Structure formats: structure tokens, C-alpha cells
Short mmCIF file of C-alpha atoms in Angstrom, two decimals:
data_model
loop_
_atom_site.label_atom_id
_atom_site.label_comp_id
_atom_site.label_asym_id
_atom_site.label_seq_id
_atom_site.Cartn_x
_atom_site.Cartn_y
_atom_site.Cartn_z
CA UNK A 29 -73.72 45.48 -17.52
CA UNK A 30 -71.85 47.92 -15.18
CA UNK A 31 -68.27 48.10 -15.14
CA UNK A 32 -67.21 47.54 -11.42
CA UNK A 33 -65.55 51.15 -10.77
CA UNK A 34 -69.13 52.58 -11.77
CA UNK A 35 -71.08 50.38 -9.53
CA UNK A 36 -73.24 52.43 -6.67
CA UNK A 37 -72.47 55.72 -8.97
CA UNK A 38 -74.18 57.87 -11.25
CA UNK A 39 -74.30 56.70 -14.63
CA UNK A 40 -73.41 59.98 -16.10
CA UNK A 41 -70.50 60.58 -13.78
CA UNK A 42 -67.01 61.52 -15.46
CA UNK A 43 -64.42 58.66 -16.47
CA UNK A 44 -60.92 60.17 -15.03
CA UNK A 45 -57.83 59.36 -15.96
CA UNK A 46 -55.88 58.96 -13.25
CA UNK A 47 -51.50 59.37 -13.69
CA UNK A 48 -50.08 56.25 -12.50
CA UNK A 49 -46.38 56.44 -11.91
CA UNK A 50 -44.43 59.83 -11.51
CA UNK A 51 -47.06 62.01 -11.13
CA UNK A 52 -49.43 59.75 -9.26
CA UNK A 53 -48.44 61.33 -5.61
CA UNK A 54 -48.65 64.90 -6.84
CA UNK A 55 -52.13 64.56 -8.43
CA UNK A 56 -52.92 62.70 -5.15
CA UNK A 57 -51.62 65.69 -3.18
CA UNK A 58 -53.25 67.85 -5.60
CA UNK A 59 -56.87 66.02 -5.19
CA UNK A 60 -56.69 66.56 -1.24
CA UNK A 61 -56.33 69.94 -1.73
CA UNK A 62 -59.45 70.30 -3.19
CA UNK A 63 -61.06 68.32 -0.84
CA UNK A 64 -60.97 65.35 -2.58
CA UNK A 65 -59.14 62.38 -0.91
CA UNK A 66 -58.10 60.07 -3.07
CA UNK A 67 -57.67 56.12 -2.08
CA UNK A 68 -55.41 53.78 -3.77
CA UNK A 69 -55.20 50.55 -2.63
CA UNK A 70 -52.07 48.10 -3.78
CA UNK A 71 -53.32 46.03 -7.47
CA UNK A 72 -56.36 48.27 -7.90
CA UNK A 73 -56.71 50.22 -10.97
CA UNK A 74 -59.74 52.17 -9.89
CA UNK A 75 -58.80 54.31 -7.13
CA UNK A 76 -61.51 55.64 -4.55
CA UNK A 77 -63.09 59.28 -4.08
CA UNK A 78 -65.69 60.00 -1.93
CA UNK A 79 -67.84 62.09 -4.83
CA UNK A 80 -70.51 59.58 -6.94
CA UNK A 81 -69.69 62.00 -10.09
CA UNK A 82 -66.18 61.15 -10.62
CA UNK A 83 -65.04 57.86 -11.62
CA UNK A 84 -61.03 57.41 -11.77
CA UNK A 85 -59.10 54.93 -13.42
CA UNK A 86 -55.01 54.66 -13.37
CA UNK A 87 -53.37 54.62 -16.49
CA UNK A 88 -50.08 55.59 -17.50
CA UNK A 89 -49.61 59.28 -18.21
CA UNK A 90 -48.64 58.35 -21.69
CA UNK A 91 -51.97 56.55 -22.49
CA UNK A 92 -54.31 59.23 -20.90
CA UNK A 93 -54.54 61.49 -24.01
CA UNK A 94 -55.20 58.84 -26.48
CA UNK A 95 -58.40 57.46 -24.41
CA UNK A 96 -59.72 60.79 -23.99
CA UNK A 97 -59.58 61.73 -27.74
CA UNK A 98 -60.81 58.15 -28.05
CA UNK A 99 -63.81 59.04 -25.45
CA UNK A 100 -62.82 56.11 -23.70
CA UNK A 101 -62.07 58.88 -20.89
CA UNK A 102 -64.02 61.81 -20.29
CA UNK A 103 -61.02 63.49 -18.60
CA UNK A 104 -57.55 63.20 -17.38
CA UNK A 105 -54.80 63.98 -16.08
CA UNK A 106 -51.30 63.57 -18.06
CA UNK A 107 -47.70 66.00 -19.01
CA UNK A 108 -48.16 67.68 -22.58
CA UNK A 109 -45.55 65.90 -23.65
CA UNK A 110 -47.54 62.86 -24.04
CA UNK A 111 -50.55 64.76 -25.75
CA UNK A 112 -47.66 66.07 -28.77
CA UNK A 113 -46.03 62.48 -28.25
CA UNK A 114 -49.57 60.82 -29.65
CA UNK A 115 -50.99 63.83 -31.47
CA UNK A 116 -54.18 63.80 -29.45
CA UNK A 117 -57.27 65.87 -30.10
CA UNK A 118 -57.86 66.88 -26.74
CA UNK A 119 -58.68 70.09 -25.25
CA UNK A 120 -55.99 71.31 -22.75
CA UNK A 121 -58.12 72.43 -19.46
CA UNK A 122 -55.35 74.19 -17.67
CA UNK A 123 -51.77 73.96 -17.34
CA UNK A 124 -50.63 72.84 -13.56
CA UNK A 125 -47.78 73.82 -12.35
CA UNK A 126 -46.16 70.39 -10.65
CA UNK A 127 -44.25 67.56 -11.77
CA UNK A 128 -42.39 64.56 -10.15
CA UNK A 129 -40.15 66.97 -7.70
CA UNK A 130 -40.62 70.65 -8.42
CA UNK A 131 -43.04 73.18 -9.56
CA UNK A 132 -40.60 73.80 -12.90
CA UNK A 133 -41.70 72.09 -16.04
CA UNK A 134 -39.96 69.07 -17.24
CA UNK A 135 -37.99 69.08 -20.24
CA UNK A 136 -37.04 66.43 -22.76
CA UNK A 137 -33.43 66.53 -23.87
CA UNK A 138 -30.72 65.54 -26.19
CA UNK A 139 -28.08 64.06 -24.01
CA UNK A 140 -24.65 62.53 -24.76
CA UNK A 141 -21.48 61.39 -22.33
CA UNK A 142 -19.46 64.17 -21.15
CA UNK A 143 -17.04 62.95 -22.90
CA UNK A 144 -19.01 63.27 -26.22
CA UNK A 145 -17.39 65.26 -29.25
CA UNK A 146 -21.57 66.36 -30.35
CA UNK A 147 -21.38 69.79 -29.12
CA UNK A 148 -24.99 70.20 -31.19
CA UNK A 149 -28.14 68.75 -32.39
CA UNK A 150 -26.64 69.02 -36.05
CA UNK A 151 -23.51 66.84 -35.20
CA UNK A 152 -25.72 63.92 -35.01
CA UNK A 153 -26.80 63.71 -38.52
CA UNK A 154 -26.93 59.95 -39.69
CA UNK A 155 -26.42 58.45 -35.81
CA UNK A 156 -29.12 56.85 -33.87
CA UNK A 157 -30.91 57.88 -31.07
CA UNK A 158 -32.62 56.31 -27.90
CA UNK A 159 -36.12 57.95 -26.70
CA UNK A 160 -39.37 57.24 -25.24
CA UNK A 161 -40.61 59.96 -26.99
CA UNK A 162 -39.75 58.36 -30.63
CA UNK A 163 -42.54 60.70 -32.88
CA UNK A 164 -41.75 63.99 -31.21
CA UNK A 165 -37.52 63.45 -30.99
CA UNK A 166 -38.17 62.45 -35.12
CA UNK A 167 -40.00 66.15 -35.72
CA UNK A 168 -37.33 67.86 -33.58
CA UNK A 169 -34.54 66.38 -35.93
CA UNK A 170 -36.49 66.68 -39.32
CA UNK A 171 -37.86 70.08 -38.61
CA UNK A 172 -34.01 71.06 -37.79
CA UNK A 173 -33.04 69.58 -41.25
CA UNK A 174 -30.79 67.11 -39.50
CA UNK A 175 -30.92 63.93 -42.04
CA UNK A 176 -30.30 60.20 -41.62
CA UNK A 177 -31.06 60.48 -37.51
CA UNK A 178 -32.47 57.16 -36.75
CA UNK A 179 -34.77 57.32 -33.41
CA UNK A 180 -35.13 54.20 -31.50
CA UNK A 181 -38.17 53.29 -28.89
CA UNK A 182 -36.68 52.94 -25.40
CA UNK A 183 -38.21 50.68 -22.89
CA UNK A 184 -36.47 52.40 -20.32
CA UNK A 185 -32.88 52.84 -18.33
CA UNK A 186 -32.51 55.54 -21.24
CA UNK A 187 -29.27 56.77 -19.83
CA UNK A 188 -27.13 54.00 -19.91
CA UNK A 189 -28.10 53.73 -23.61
CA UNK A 190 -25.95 57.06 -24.51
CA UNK A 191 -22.67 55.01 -23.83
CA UNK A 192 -23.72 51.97 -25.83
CA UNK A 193 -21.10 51.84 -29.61
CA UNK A 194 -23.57 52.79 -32.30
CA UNK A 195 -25.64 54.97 -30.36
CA UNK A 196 -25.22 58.90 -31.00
CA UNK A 197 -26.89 59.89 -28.25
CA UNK A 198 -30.64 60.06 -26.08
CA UNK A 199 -33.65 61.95 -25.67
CA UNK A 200 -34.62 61.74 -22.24
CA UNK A 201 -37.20 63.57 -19.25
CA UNK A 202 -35.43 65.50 -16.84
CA UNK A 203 -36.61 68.39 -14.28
CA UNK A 204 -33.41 68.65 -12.45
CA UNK A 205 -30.78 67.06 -14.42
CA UNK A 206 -29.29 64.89 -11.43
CA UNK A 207 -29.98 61.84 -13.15
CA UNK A 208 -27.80 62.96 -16.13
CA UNK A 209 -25.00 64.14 -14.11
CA UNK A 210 -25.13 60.86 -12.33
CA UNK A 211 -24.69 58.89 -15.60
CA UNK A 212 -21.88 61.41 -16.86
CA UNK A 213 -24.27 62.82 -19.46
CA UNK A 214 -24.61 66.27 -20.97
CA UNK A 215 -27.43 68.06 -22.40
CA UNK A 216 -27.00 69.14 -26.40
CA UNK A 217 -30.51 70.66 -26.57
CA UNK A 218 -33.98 70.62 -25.58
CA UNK A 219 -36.73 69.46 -27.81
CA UNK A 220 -39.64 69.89 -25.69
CA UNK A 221 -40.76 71.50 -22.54
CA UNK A 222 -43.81 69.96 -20.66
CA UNK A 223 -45.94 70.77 -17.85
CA UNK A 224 -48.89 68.91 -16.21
CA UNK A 225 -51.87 69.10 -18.10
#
């Protein structure tokens, strides 16, 4: 049996992973570039390209690494945040320089309210923390020496987290830091930078 998205294409063609979400329009933009119009139509996972050799497939940035280590991809597009994130064995291509808004890389941060007394990364020793990005926010603490930091997954609206009694602060993406400034946050410190990969 064929899968559907490989139906009327080479067998051997490559299984691209496709970003779905924030950088979905830039890798679109990106594609047409190179000649390469992509088509995405509303519920459909398996985006069109008029070349028989490629084969994409959305997926969430944060999944593309793990299914090309897994060979369940032959390719993909994703930030290298989310190949340290899942420790992926993947070999990194190129780095491109675009994110969500701007050419700069994005960069994951340690954020607390303005009104915060944390001035650094070592005042939070023993609180707990809100991230997306739970295994790499864990290293940034442990390989600081900071003890007792407790990292919890966030399922999103990260921000609103920091102001929550018991947490000490979050690890959020930013590339501009408007969205911090909006929720009266202030960065402590980066952990990791990340560009398209």
C-alpha cells in the first residue's frame, strides 16, 4: 500500500517535514523563492509542490527532529531549539536565517514580572519554573549549579504563568520581546539561542 501523499510520485522521493505553525509562512515564502510553490489547503496535512521528488508533510516544528532521527522523515525543516530540546541525531544542513518576524534568531529566556526581586538565574534556586522547553531549561539550571529548580511542562499562555503564587518564574521564545513587555515581564537570562534549521 501507498500512503496517499506519495500517490502519482516517485517511490524514492524525499519525506519533508514541513513547520506547521510559526514558521509555516516563512518556509512557504522561503519555498517560492526557490521556485517551489507550495499549496496548503485548510485540514490537509500533506501540502502540495509541483516536483514528484519531494513529498511534504506538516508537523509541528517540535516533532520534526525526532522523525527524522527516527527515519520516519528523510528531511525537515524545524528551529535548533527543538533538535537540543529532544536530543536528536540529526545532521544540521544549514542554518537559515528567518524566524516568525525577523531575520534575528530567537532566543529562549528566563523571564519574571517587573516587579520581580530575581535579579539572576541563581536567585531561583529551589522555585519552580514554567517552559515548553522542560529538558533544555533543566540543563541550563543544573549546568549553572542552581539546585532544587523544579521545571514544569507548559501547554502554552507561558506568560501569564510568571505571575501565578508558587511559580519563580518562565522560560519562554521570544525574537522581539513585545510579548514580554506586554505581560510586564523581564528577562533574567538567556538559555538558548535558536535559528531555523
Amino acid at each position: 500500500a501507498v500512503p496517499a501523499s506519495l500517490k502519482g510520485k516517485d517511490q524514492n522521493c524525499v519525506r519533508f517535514g514541513f513547520p506547521k505553525g510559526s514558521l509555516q509562512k516563512s518556509t512557504e515564502e522561503l519555498f517560492a523563492r526557490a521556485g517551489l510553490p507550495v499549496k496548503v489547503k485548510d485540514r490537509n496535512y500533506f501540502p502540495t509542490v509541483e516536483d514528484d521528488s519531494l513529498s511534504l508533510v506538516l508537523f509541528r516544528s517540535q516533532e520534526i527532529p525526532r522523525y527524522v532521527a527516527d527515519n520516519v522523515l528523510d528531511a525537515g525543516i524545524c528551529g535548533r531549539d527543538w533538535i537540543v530540546e529532544n536530543g536528536s541525531d540529526v545532521i544540521e544542513v544549514a542554518e537559515l536565517k528567518y524566524s516568525k518576524a525577523t531575520s534575528n534568531p530567537a532566543r529562549w529566556v528566563v523571564a519574571v514580572p517587573e516587579d520581580s526581586p530575581v535579579k539572576t538565574a541563581e536567585d531561583l534556586e529551589g522555585t519552580l519554573i514554567a517552559s515548553e522547553l522542560v529538558n533544555t531549561t533543566q540543563r541550563f539550571f543544573l549546568d549553572k549549579g542552581i539546585q532544587g529548580v523544579k521545571v514544569e511542562y507548559s501547554w502554552g499562555a507561558t506568560e501569564v504563568k510568571a505571575s501565578l503564587p508558587g511559580v519563580g518564574a518562565i522560560v519562554d521564545i521570544t525574537e522581539t520581546g513585545s510579548s514580554l513587555r506586554a505581560n510586564k515581564l523581564r528577562e533574567v537570562a538567556t538559555i538558548l539561542e535558536s535559528t531555523t534549521r
